[in-house]
Short mmCIF file of C-alpha atoms in Angstrom, two decimals:
data_model
loop_
_atom_site.label_atom_id
_atom_site.label_comp_id
_atom_site.label_asym_id
_atom_site.label_seq_id
_atom_site.Cartn_x
_atom_site.Cartn_y
_atom_site.Cartn_z
CA GLU A 1 116.03 -4.68 -323.75
CA VAL A 2 114.17 -2.61 -326.66
CA GLU A 3 112.32 -4.59 -327.21
CA GLU A 4 111.10 -3.99 -323.04
CA GLU A 5 111.36 0.10 -323.94
CA ASP A 6 108.96 -0.63 -327.09
CA ALA A 7 106.57 -1.75 -324.40
CA ARG A 8 106.80 0.75 -322.31
CA GLY A 9 106.44 3.20 -324.42
CA CYS A 10 103.37 1.84 -326.59
CA GLU A 11 101.46 1.73 -322.75
CA LEU A 12 102.99 5.27 -322.11
CA VAL A 13 101.58 5.84 -325.26
CA GLU A 14 98.01 4.06 -323.70
CA ALA A 15 98.20 5.72 -320.76
CA MET A 16 97.77 8.60 -322.21
CA VAL A 17 95.07 8.44 -324.69
CA GLU A 18 92.66 6.98 -321.86
CA ALA A 19 93.50 9.52 -319.83
CA ARG A 20 92.75 12.14 -322.02
CA LYS A 21 89.48 10.49 -322.69
CA ASN A 22 88.23 10.18 -319.49
CA ASN A 23 89.06 14.17 -318.75
CA VAL A 24 91.34 13.09 -316.51
CA ARG A 25 93.54 15.45 -316.11
CA GLU A 26 90.90 18.51 -316.39
CA VAL A 27 88.94 16.51 -312.85
CA LEU A 28 92.21 16.55 -311.42
CA LEU A 29 93.10 20.12 -312.12
CA ARG A 30 89.26 21.46 -311.22
CA ARG A 31 90.20 19.29 -307.37
CA TYR A 32 93.77 21.25 -307.26
CA CYS A 33 91.81 24.41 -307.74
CA ASN A 34 89.03 23.40 -305.03
CA ILE A 35 92.36 22.51 -302.65
CA GLY A 36 93.31 26.25 -302.78
CA ASN A 37 89.51 27.64 -303.22
CA ALA A 38 91.14 29.19 -306.82
CA LEU A 39 89.61 30.36 -309.89
CA HIS A 40 93.12 29.43 -311.95
CA PHE A 41 96.91 28.56 -310.33
CA LEU A 42 99.65 27.85 -312.80
CA PHE A 43 102.25 25.86 -310.43
CA ARG A 44 106.40 25.85 -311.82
CA CYS A 45 108.30 22.53 -310.88
CA ASP A 46 111.99 22.51 -310.75
CA VAL A 47 111.47 18.40 -310.82
CA SER A 48 114.94 16.40 -310.47
CA VAL A 49 115.86 13.91 -313.65
CA PRO A 50 118.59 11.67 -314.06
CA CYS A 51 121.98 12.52 -316.90
CA GLU A 52 124.27 10.51 -318.09
CA PRO A 53 126.75 8.82 -315.06
CA LYS A 54 129.64 11.61 -315.76
CA GLU A 55 126.60 14.23 -315.49
CA GLY A 56 125.03 13.16 -312.03
CA SER A 57 121.71 14.64 -312.16
CA GLY A 58 119.29 17.74 -313.21
CA THR A 59 116.42 19.71 -313.29
CA LEU A 60 113.45 20.23 -315.38
CA THR A 61 111.17 22.66 -315.51
CA GLN A 62 107.70 21.96 -315.60
CA CYS A 63 104.39 23.96 -315.80
CA LEU A 64 100.87 22.36 -314.77
CA THR A 65 97.90 24.95 -314.46
CA PRO A 66 94.39 24.63 -315.81
CA ALA A 67 92.88 26.33 -318.79
CA LEU A 68 92.00 29.39 -318.00
CA GLY A 69 87.65 29.39 -317.43
CA PHE A 70 84.99 31.15 -316.68
CA PRO A 71 84.98 34.11 -314.95
CA PHE A 72 88.57 34.98 -317.70
CA VAL A 73 86.27 33.98 -320.62
CA ASP A 74 87.33 36.70 -323.74
CA GLU A 75 91.20 37.71 -324.66
CA ALA A 76 91.57 40.85 -322.53
CA SER A 77 90.46 39.08 -319.09
CA GLN A 78 92.33 36.35 -320.15
CA GLN A 79 95.21 38.50 -320.51
CA LYS A 80 94.93 40.19 -317.61
CA VAL A 81 96.17 37.67 -315.45
CA TRP A 82 98.71 36.29 -317.63
CA ASN A 83 100.18 40.06 -316.66
CA ILE A 84 99.46 40.55 -313.38
CA TYR A 85 101.18 36.54 -313.29
CA GLN A 86 104.10 38.17 -314.82
CA LYS A 87 104.05 41.28 -311.77
CA LEU A 88 104.42 38.90 -309.26
CA ALA A 89 107.34 36.48 -311.08
CA LEU A 90 108.94 39.78 -311.15
CA ARG A 91 108.28 41.06 -307.71
CA LEU A 92 108.90 37.42 -306.73
CA LYS A 93 112.67 37.22 -308.49
CA ILE A 94 113.88 40.88 -308.31
CA GLY A 95 111.61 42.41 -305.50
CA SER A 96 109.63 44.88 -308.22
CA SER A 97 107.93 45.05 -311.69
CA SER A 98 109.00 48.60 -312.43
CA VAL A 99 110.87 48.81 -315.21
CA GLU A 100 113.60 50.91 -313.20
CA SER A 101 114.56 47.15 -311.67
CA CYS A 102 114.04 44.83 -314.57
CA MET A 103 116.65 47.29 -315.86
CA GLU A 104 118.65 47.43 -313.36
CA ALA A 105 118.05 43.16 -312.75
CA TYR A 106 118.98 42.42 -316.59
CA LYS A 107 122.08 44.44 -316.18
CA GLU A 108 123.22 42.21 -314.03
CA VAL A 109 122.80 39.43 -315.57
CA LEU A 110 124.81 40.76 -318.16
CA LYS A 111 127.66 40.82 -316.54
CA LYS A 112 127.06 37.21 -315.01
CA ASP A 113 129.21 34.49 -316.67
CA VAL A 114 126.53 31.64 -317.03
CA GLY A 115 129.45 29.52 -319.05
CA LYS A 116 127.70 26.95 -320.88
CA GLN A 117 126.38 26.64 -324.04
CA GLY A 118 122.31 27.25 -324.80
CA ILE A 119 119.53 29.93 -325.66
CA GLY A 120 120.51 31.70 -322.31
CA ASN A 121 123.96 33.08 -324.12
CA HIS A 122 122.31 34.17 -326.87
CA CYS A 123 118.86 35.96 -324.65
CA PRO A 124 120.42 37.08 -321.67
CA ALA A 125 116.50 38.16 -320.68
CA ILE A 126 114.99 34.34 -320.50
CA ARG A 127 118.45 34.69 -317.55
CA LEU A 128 116.75 36.83 -316.07
CA MET A 129 112.75 34.88 -315.97
CA GLU A 130 114.54 32.01 -314.99
CA THR A 131 116.65 32.97 -312.15
CA ALA A 132 115.72 31.13 -309.19
CA PRO A 133 114.69 33.57 -306.43
CA GLU A 134 117.33 34.57 -304.33
CA VAL A 135 114.62 34.05 -301.05
CA HIS A 136 111.50 32.67 -300.42
CA GLY A 137 108.60 34.76 -300.53
CA VAL A 138 104.97 36.01 -301.35
CA THR A 139 103.33 38.53 -302.56
CA TYR A 140 100.20 39.30 -303.63
CA ILE A 141 97.79 41.92 -306.12
CA LEU A 142 94.32 42.52 -304.69
CA ASP A 143 92.66 43.64 -308.30
CA GLY A 144 89.28 44.84 -307.60
CA SER A 145 87.21 41.06 -307.16
CA GLU A 146 90.22 39.01 -307.60
CA LEU A 147 92.97 38.40 -305.04
CA TYR A 148 96.21 37.62 -307.19
CA ILE A 149 98.76 35.50 -305.08
CA GLY A 150 102.75 34.83 -305.21
CA LEU A 151 104.55 32.17 -303.72
CA ASN A 152 107.74 30.48 -303.84
CA GLY A 153 110.33 28.26 -302.53
CA ARG A 154 113.39 25.50 -303.13
CA HIS A 155 112.33 24.46 -306.02
CA PHE A 156 108.73 25.91 -307.15
CA GLU A 157 106.25 29.09 -307.81
CA LEU A 158 103.10 29.08 -307.94
CA TYR A 159 100.86 31.95 -309.18
CA ALA A 160 97.02 32.33 -308.33
CA VAL A 161 94.12 33.38 -308.54
CA LEU A 162 91.56 34.14 -305.92
CA PRO A 163 88.19 35.49 -304.99
CA GLY A 164 89.08 39.26 -303.63
CA ALA A 165 86.54 38.77 -300.60
CA ILE A 166 89.72 36.07 -299.62
CA PRO A 167 91.99 38.05 -297.14
CA PRO A 168 95.35 38.60 -298.08
CA ARG A 169 97.13 35.70 -295.50
CA ILE A 170 93.91 33.16 -295.23
CA GLY A 171 95.16 33.30 -299.62
CA THR A 172 98.42 32.43 -299.14
CA ALA A 173 97.27 29.20 -296.74
CA PHE A 174 94.68 28.37 -299.22
CA CYS A 175 98.27 28.10 -302.23
CA ALA A 176 100.27 26.99 -299.40
CA LYS A 177 98.09 23.52 -298.39
CA LEU A 178 97.36 23.78 -302.79
CA VAL A 179 101.81 23.52 -303.68
CA ARG A 180 102.00 21.23 -300.25
CA LYS A 181 99.70 18.87 -302.42
CA LEU A 182 101.56 19.61 -305.37
CA MET A 183 104.84 18.67 -304.35
CA GLY A 184 103.32 15.76 -302.89
CA ASP A 185 101.87 14.63 -305.73
CA GLU A 186 104.96 15.01 -307.63
CA ARG A 187 106.37 12.20 -308.86
CA LYS A 188 102.79 11.39 -310.32
CA LEU A 189 102.43 15.30 -312.28
CA PHE A 190 105.04 15.47 -313.83
CA MET A 191 108.43 13.44 -316.35
CA SER A 192 110.71 12.51 -313.72
CA HIS A 193 112.10 10.27 -317.41
CA PRO A 194 111.85 12.52 -319.62
CA PRO A 195 113.31 10.89 -322.95
CA THR A 196 115.90 11.64 -323.74
CA PHE A 197 118.29 11.85 -327.11
CA LYS A 198 122.22 11.34 -327.64
CA LYS A 199 124.06 12.99 -330.14
#
């Protein structure tokens, strides 16, 4: 049984080395960008993973995103993308990205008892961003020549940058198409049986 597990581990490492050698990841991510007509995207997915038999199953949050490339070539433009994704996330999670709304949501998070050990007890701000939005939503920001879209649903969030010439309604349809493809490929893209470490 141990030898079998070691053999699977070696096969996995060999497959990862081969995939990296052939730029498979970059080609795949570019294909996903093309599906959504996106210049860039970040996809966050809560993947169901098995746990100990007595615990049932849980979720493992995983992200998929290509490297920022053209037209985001300098540090300022790259930071702008991440800042706008953050605003979109706050809009989806708490309805606004204003300082006042964020502080009110943070106060509500502090009132909730999580009942588990973990970093959320020591750093409540993490719970604010890890809390799933109450409703499925879409939000967008048109910023010059770029359209930023945030889209969330059950167990996923997508943030994408599209050319600003695309109307928000059509951009949202492109993003929904991308989400359907990513969710369909979930088992290929994300770890569903992550390595576990026992105490």
